[in-house]
mmCIF file of C-alpha atoms in Angstrom:
data_model
loop_
_atom_site.group_PDB
_atom_site.id
_atom_site.type_symbol
_atom_site.label_atom_id
_atom_site.label_comp_id
_atom_site.label_asym_id
_atom_site.label_seq_id
_atom_site.Cartn_x
_atom_site.Cartn_y
_atom_site.Cartn_z
ATOM 1 C CA MET A 27 93.540 87.972 74.941
ATOM 2 C CA PRO A 28 96.179 89.721 77.386
ATOM 3 C CA VAL A 29 99.736 87.244 77.188
ATOM 4 C CA VAL A 30 102.844 88.701 79.678
ATOM 5 C CA GLN A 31 106.236 86.300 79.592
ATOM 6 C CA ALA A 32 109.585 86.373 80.975
ATOM 7 C CA ALA A 33 112.592 85.232 79.430
ATOM 8 C CA VAL A 34 115.913 83.642 81.135
ATOM 9 C CA VAL A 35 119.300 81.998 80.448
ATOM 10 C CA VAL A 36 120.005 80.084 83.090
ATOM 11 C CA PRO A 37 123.120 77.093 83.446
ATOM 12 C CA ILE A 38 121.747 74.230 84.005
ATOM 13 C CA PRO A 39 121.021 71.676 80.914
ATOM 14 C CA PRO A 40 116.950 72.088 79.504
ATOM 15 C CA ASP A 41 115.637 69.296 81.900
ATOM 16 C CA LEU A 42 116.645 69.916 84.576
ATOM 17 C CA ALA A 43 115.453 73.409 84.001
ATOM 18 C CA TYR A 44 112.212 71.897 83.131
ATOM 19 C CA ALA A 45 112.534 70.023 85.849
ATOM 20 C CA VAL A 46 113.128 72.711 88.513
ATOM 21 C CA SER A 47 110.109 74.076 87.524
ATOM 22 C CA GLN A 48 107.473 71.334 88.003
ATOM 23 C CA THR A 49 108.667 71.659 91.630
ATOM 24 C CA THR A 50 106.552 71.765 94.580
ATOM 25 C CA GLY A 51 105.316 72.343 97.953
ATOM 26 C CA PRO A 52 108.474 73.498 100.321
ATOM 27 C CA VAL A 53 110.967 72.659 97.276
ATOM 28 C CA ARG A 54 109.375 75.152 95.723
ATOM 29 C CA ARG A 55 108.646 77.711 97.563
ATOM 30 C CA ARG A 56 112.495 78.044 98.108
ATOM 31 C CA TRP A 57 112.766 79.764 94.859
ATOM 32 C CA ASP A 58 108.969 80.980 93.814
ATOM 33 C CA GLY A 59 107.604 83.920 96.255
ATOM 34 C CA PHE A 60 104.580 83.893 94.730
ATOM 35 C CA ILE A 61 102.722 80.979 96.017
ATOM 36 C CA SER A 62 102.089 79.905 99.742
ATOM 37 C CA GLU A 63 100.547 77.100 99.036
ATOM 38 C CA GLN A 64 100.699 73.921 96.416
ATOM 39 C CA HIS A 65 99.905 70.070 95.679
ATOM 40 C CA PHE A 66 98.131 67.798 93.830
ATOM 41 C CA LEU A 67 94.793 66.849 93.547
ATOM 42 C CA ASP A 68 92.620 63.501 93.361
ATOM 43 C CA GLY A 69 96.025 61.428 94.686
ATOM 44 C CA SER A 70 98.416 62.038 92.107
ATOM 45 C CA THR A 71 102.089 62.702 93.036
ATOM 46 C CA SER A 72 103.452 64.233 90.134
ATOM 47 C CA PRO A 73 102.363 66.497 87.003
ATOM 48 C CA ALA A 74 101.346 64.827 83.834
ATOM 49 C CA LYS A 75 98.601 65.791 81.436
ATOM 50 C CA GLY A 76 95.432 65.613 82.923
ATOM 51 C CA VAL A 77 96.271 65.992 85.524
ATOM 52 C CA ARG A 78 95.046 69.167 88.948
ATOM 53 C CA THR A 79 96.846 71.276 91.633
ATOM 54 C CA PHE A 80 96.154 73.612 93.737
ATOM 55 C CA THR A 81 97.687 76.916 94.632
ATOM 56 C CA ARG A 82 97.902 80.029 96.606
ATOM 57 C CA GLN A 83 98.427 82.481 96.503
ATOM 58 C CA ARG A 84 101.272 84.453 99.061
ATOM 59 C CA PHE A 85 97.597 86.714 99.230
ATOM 60 C CA GLY A 86 94.845 83.691 99.903
ATOM 61 C CA LEU A 87 93.985 84.160 96.276
ATOM 62 C CA SER A 88 93.959 80.606 95.829
ATOM 63 C CA MET A 89 92.806 78.581 92.236
ATOM 64 C CA VAL A 90 93.100 74.628 90.544
ATOM 65 C CA THR A 91 93.785 74.335 87.457
ATOM 66 C CA ARG A 92 95.028 71.338 85.535
ATOM 67 C CA TYR A 93 97.968 70.587 82.858
ATOM 68 C CA VAL A 94 96.487 70.543 79.600
ATOM 69 C CA SER A 95 100.601 69.579 78.093
ATOM 70 C CA TYR A 96 103.690 67.838 79.338
ATOM 71 C CA ALA A 97 105.911 66.887 77.290
ATOM 72 C CA PRO A 98 109.135 67.265 79.376
ATOM 73 C CA PRO A 99 112.062 68.495 78.645
ATOM 74 C CA THR A 100 110.286 71.102 76.056
ATOM 75 C CA ASN A 101 106.974 72.858 77.418
ATOM 76 C CA VAL A 102 104.577 72.610 79.831
ATOM 77 C CA GLY A 103 100.439 73.791 79.716
ATOM 78 C CA MET A 104 97.767 74.572 82.624
ATOM 79 C CA THR A 105 94.763 76.068 82.977
ATOM 80 C CA MET A 106 92.165 77.601 85.996
ATOM 81 C CA GLU A 107 89.469 76.143 85.986
ATOM 82 C CA LYS A 108 88.624 77.572 89.217
ATOM 83 C CA GLY A 109 89.867 80.623 90.525
ATOM 84 C CA PRO A 110 89.586 84.469 91.147
ATOM 85 C CA TRP A 111 86.042 85.554 90.045
ATOM 86 C CA PHE A 112 88.245 88.515 87.826
ATOM 87 C CA PHE A 113 89.386 85.756 85.771
ATOM 88 C CA ARG A 114 87.361 84.384 82.867
ATOM 89 C CA THR A 115 89.981 82.119 81.077
ATOM 90 C CA LEU A 116 94.079 81.697 82.741
ATOM 91 C CA GLY A 117 96.320 79.955 80.599
ATOM 92 C CA ALA A 118 100.044 79.361 82.075
ATOM 93 C CA GLY A 119 102.830 77.648 80.013
ATOM 94 C CA TRP A 120 106.712 77.322 79.855
ATOM 95 C CA ARG A 121 108.712 76.211 76.767
ATOM 96 C CA PHE A 122 112.867 75.277 77.707
ATOM 97 C CA GLU A 123 115.150 75.134 74.510
ATOM 98 C CA PRO A 124 118.876 74.918 74.870
ATOM 99 C CA ALA A 125 120.861 77.720 74.076
ATOM 100 C CA GLU A 126 124.513 79.918 74.655
ATOM 101 C CA GLY A 127 125.802 78.811 79.031
ATOM 102 C CA GLY A 128 122.841 76.028 79.444
ATOM 103 C CA THR A 129 118.812 76.703 78.586
ATOM 104 C CA ARG A 130 116.125 79.586 77.765
ATOM 105 C CA ALA A 131 113.804 79.573 79.843
ATOM 106 C CA VAL A 132 110.468 81.491 78.666
ATOM 107 C CA TRP A 133 106.945 81.828 81.652
ATOM 108 C CA LYS A 134 104.159 82.773 79.468
ATOM 109 C CA TYR A 135 100.846 83.423 81.319
ATOM 110 C CA ASN A 136 97.213 84.060 78.745
ATOM 111 C CA PHE A 137 94.338 85.384 80.196
ATOM 112 C CA THR A 138 91.089 87.637 80.276
ATOM 113 C CA CYS A 139 88.576 89.576 82.578
ATOM 114 C CA ARG A 140 85.350 89.475 83.905
ATOM 115 C CA PRO A 141 82.986 91.157 83.948
ATOM 116 C CA GLY A 142 82.884 91.756 80.286
ATOM 117 C CA TRP A 143 81.620 95.807 80.733
ATOM 118 C CA LEU A 144 84.829 95.918 83.611
ATOM 119 C CA ALA A 145 87.795 93.607 80.996
ATOM 120 C CA PRO A 146 89.186 96.441 78.865
ATOM 121 C CA ILE A 147 90.650 97.990 81.591
ATOM 122 C CA ALA A 148 90.657 95.390 84.188
ATOM 123 C CA GLU A 149 92.706 93.602 81.499
ATOM 124 C CA ARG A 150 95.204 96.317 81.026
ATOM 125 C CA ILE A 151 96.005 96.661 84.752
ATOM 126 C CA GLY A 152 96.093 92.818 85.077
ATOM 127 C CA SER A 153 98.881 92.774 82.592
ATOM 128 C CA VAL A 154 100.819 95.163 84.409
ATOM 129 C CA VAL A 155 100.449 93.305 87.804
ATOM 130 C CA LEU A 156 100.374 90.035 85.770
ATOM 131 C CA GLY A 157 103.567 91.161 83.810
ATOM 132 C CA TYR A 158 105.320 92.423 87.363
ATOM 133 C CA GLU A 159 104.866 89.064 89.185
ATOM 134 C CA ILE A 160 105.802 86.829 86.048
ATOM 135 C CA ARG A 161 109.416 88.395 86.348
ATOM 136 C CA ARG A 162 109.963 87.844 89.666
ATOM 137 C CA ARG A 163 109.022 84.167 89.722
ATOM 138 C CA ILE A 164 111.471 83.839 86.722
ATOM 139 C CA ALA A 165 114.248 85.632 88.938
ATOM 140 C CA GLY A 166 113.235 82.443 91.002
ATOM 141 C CA PHE A 167 113.227 80.076 89.504
ATOM 142 C CA ALA A 168 117.278 81.670 88.288
ATOM 143 C CA ARG A 169 118.046 82.093 92.129
ATOM 144 C CA GLY A 170 116.384 78.078 92.212
ATOM 145 C CA CYS A 171 118.709 76.761 89.251
ATOM 146 C CA ALA A 172 122.005 78.109 91.394
ATOM 147 C CA ASP A 173 120.296 76.464 94.606
ATOM 148 C CA PRO A 174 121.541 72.753 95.379
ATOM 149 C CA VAL A 175 118.011 71.950 97.727
ATOM 150 C CA VAL A 176 115.907 72.869 94.375
ATOM 151 C CA LEU A 177 119.024 71.719 91.962
ATOM 152 C CA ASP A 178 118.582 68.408 93.767
ATOM 153 C CA ALA A 179 114.905 67.444 94.206
ATOM 154 C CA ALA A 180 114.489 68.591 90.643
ATOM 155 C CA ARG A 181 117.524 65.447 89.908
ATOM 156 C CA THR A 182 115.079 62.843 92.069
ATOM 157 C CA ALA A 183 112.451 63.425 90.262
ATOM 158 C CA LEU A 184 114.226 62.885 87.348
ATOM 159 C CA ALA A 185 115.696 59.546 88.324
ATOM 160 C CA SER A 186 111.870 58.591 88.866
ATOM 161 C CA PRO A 187 110.155 56.453 86.503
#
């Protein structure tokens, strides 16, 4: 199973970095250029284990994911329930830890492709494409961690019960 990841140190505490990573809607789009649309499903209004989300990527591909772990301020994980035909599986996760100067954030994807006969080639290509995307996205996350609008939204989320 291919795995791609990217890491960055941001100058804010882990709980706030975690909250930035979980922003949605217009606030999320301020820092995450990968997403053109994202929202919670099934009446949920905030992230939690078991909650499902819909995400549309900037080129139109969409997926439904489910939070399989949600442990602020250290980690969060999601798996794809429905998505592009070429992914057999797709998972994503964040880890946050204190670091000198703030927080070290690591974002990771793991995936498998189909059909099986094409998977060896598709997964090599996928590693390159998703590796590029995750590096772009974590750079956007770092910018979000310095954006007053994003930080205000993240602080509001932290203050909510």
